[in-house]
mmCIF file of C-alpha atoms in Angstrom:
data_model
loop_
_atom_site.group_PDB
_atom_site.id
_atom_site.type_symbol
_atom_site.label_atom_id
_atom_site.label_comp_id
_atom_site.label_asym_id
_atom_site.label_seq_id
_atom_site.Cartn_x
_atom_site.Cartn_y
_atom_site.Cartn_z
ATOM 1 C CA UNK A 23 -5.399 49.678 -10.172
ATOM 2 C CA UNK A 24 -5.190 46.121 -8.906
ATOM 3 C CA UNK A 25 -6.468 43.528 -11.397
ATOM 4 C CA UNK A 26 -7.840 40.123 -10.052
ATOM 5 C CA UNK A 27 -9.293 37.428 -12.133
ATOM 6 C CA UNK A 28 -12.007 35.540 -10.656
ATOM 7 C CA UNK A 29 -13.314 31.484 -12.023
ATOM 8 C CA UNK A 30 -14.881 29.045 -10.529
ATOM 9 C CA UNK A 31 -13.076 25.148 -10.096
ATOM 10 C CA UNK A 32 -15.236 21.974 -9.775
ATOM 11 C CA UNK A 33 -14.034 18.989 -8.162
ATOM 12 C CA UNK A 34 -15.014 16.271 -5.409
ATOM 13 C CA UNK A 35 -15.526 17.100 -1.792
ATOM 14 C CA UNK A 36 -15.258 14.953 1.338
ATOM 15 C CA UNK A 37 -18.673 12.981 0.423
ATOM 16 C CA UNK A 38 -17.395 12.084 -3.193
ATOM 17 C CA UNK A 39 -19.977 15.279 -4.321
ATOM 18 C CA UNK A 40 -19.265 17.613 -6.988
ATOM 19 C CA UNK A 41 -18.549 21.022 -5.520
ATOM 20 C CA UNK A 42 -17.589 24.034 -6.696
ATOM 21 C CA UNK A 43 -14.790 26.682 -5.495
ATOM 22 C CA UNK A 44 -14.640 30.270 -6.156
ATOM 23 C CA UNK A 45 -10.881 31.734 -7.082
ATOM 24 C CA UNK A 46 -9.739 35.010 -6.933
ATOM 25 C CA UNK A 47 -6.255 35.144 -8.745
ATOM 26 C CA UNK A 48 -4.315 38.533 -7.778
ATOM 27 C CA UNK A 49 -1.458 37.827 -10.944
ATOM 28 C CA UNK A 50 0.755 41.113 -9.446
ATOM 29 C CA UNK A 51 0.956 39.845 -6.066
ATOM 30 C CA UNK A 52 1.036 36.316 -7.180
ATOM 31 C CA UNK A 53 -1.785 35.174 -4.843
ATOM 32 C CA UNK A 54 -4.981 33.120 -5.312
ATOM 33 C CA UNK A 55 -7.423 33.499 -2.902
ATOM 34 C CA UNK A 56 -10.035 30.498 -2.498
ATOM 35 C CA UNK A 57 -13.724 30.543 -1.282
ATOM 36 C CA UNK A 58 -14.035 26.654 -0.817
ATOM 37 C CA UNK A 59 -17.555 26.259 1.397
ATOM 38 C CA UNK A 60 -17.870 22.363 0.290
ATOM 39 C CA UNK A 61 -14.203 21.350 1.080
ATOM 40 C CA UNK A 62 -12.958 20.921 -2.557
ATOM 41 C CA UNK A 63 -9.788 22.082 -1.944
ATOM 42 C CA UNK A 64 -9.450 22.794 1.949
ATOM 43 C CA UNK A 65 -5.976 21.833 3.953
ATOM 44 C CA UNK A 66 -6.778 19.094 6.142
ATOM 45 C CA UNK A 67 -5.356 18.452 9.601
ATOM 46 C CA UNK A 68 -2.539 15.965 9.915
ATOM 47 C CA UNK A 69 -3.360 14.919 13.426
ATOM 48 C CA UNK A 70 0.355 12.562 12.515
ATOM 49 C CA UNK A 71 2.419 15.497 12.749
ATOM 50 C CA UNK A 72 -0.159 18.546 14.290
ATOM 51 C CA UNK A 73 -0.180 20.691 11.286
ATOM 52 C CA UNK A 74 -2.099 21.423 7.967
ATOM 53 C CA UNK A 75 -1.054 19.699 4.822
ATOM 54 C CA UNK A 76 -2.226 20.667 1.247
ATOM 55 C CA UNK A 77 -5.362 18.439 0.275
ATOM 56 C CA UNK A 78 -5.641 16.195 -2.783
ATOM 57 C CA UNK A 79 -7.981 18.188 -4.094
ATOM 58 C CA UNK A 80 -6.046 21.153 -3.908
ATOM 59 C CA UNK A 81 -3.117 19.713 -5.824
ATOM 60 C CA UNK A 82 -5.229 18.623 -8.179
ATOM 61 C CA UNK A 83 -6.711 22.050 -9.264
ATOM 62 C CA UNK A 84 -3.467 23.602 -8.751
ATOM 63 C CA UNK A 85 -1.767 21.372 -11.363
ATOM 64 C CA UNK A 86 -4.638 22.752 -13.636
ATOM 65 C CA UNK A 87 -4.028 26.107 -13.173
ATOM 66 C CA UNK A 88 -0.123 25.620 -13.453
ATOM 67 C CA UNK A 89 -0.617 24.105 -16.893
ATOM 68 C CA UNK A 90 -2.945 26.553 -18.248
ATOM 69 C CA UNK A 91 -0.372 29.360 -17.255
ATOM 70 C CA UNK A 92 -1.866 31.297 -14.508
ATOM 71 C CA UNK A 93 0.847 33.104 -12.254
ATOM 72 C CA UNK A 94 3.929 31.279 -14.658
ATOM 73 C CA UNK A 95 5.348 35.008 -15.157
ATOM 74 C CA UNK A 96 7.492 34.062 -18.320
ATOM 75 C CA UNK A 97 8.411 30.945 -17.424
ATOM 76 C CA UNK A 98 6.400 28.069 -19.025
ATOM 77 C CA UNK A 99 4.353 25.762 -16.618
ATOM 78 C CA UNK A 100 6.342 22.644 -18.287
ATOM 79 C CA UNK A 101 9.799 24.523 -16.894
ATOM 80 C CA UNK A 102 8.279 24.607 -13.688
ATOM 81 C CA UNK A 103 7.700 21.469 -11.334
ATOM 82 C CA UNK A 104 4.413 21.798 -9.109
ATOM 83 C CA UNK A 105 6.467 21.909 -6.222
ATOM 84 C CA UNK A 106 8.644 25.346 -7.748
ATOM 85 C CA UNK A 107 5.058 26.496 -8.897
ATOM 86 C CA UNK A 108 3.501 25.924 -5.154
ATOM 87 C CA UNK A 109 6.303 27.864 -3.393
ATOM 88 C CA UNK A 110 6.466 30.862 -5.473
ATOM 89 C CA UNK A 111 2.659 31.785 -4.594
ATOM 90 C CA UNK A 112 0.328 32.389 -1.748
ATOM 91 C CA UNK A 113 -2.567 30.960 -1.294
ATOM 92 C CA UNK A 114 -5.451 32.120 1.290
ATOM 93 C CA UNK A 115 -8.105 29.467 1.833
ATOM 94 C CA UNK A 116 -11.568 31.152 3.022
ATOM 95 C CA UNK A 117 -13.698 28.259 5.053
ATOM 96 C CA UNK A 118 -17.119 28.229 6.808
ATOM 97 C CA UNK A 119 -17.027 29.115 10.557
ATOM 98 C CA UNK A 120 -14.944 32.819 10.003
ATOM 99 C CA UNK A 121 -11.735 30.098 9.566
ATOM 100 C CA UNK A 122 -9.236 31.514 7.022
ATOM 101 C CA UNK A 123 -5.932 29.352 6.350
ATOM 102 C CA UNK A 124 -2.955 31.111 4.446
ATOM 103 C CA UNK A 125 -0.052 29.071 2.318
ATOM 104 C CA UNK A 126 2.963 30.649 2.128
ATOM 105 C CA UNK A 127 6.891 29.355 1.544
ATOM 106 C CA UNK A 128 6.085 25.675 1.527
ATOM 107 C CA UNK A 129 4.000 26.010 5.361
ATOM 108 C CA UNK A 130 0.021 26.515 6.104
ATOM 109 C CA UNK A 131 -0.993 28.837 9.007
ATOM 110 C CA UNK A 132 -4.221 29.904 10.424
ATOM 111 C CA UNK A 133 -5.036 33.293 10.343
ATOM 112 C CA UNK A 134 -6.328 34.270 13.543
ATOM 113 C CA UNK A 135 -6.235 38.428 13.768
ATOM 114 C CA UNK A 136 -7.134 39.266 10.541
ATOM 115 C CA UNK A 137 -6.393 43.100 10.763
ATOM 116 C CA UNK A 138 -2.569 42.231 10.847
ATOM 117 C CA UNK A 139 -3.013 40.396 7.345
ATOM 118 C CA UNK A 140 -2.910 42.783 4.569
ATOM 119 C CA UNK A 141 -3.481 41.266 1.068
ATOM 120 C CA UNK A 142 -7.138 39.564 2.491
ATOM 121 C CA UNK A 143 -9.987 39.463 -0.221
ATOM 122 C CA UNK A 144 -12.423 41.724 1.453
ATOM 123 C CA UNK A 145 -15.414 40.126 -0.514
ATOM 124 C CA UNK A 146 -14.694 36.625 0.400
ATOM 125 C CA UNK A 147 -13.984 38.229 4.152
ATOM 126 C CA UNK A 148 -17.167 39.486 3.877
ATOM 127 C CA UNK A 149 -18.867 35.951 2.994
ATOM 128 C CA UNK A 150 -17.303 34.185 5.974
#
């Protein structure tokens, strides 16, 4: 049976108010599946170079999850850079308007047929 951990992060959204984001952490399929409604941790649009960069926020509460060991395997998170840490797991972002953004080998995509996408987080699917 497949095991995820769910906690909540707080951090500052796009007003400079305290938000909070919902995690799902999927440790065998080293995923982490975010419900972000008040744009915590959201990509945000590059408008530079057309494409979706990791936010601020989001490295931020990554770093904090890194540190306290979640999805390390064996490895300590002081053996492994942010960077390493980033590009060894997938990350879905679930935002308002039925918009769901997935991180995967360094690169952001929008999901747009969501049928085709099989590790989704049904309850957060179901909240969008």
């Amino acid at each position: 049976m497949e095991q995820i951990y769910q906690m909540e992060y707080r951090g500052l959204n796009l007003f400079d108010e305290i938000s909070t984001v919902e995690l799902a952490i999927d440790e065998a399929r080293k995923t982490i599946h975010i419900f972000d409604i008040g744009q915590v941790v959201t990509p945000v649009f590059n408008f530079d170079v057309s494409a979706y960069e990791l936010s601020d926020g989001f490295y931020k509460m990554a770093d904090i999850l890194r540190h306290k060991k979640i999805l390390t395997g064996q490895q300590a998170a002081t053996e492994l850079t942010l960077s390493q840490w980033l590009i060894t797991n997938n990350v879905y972002f679930y935002s308002p308007k039925q918009r769901i953004k997935k991180y995967a080998d360094g690169s952001i995509v929008e999901i747009i047929d969501r049928d085709k996408e099989q590790f989704l987080f049904d309850t957060y699917i179901e909240r969008v």
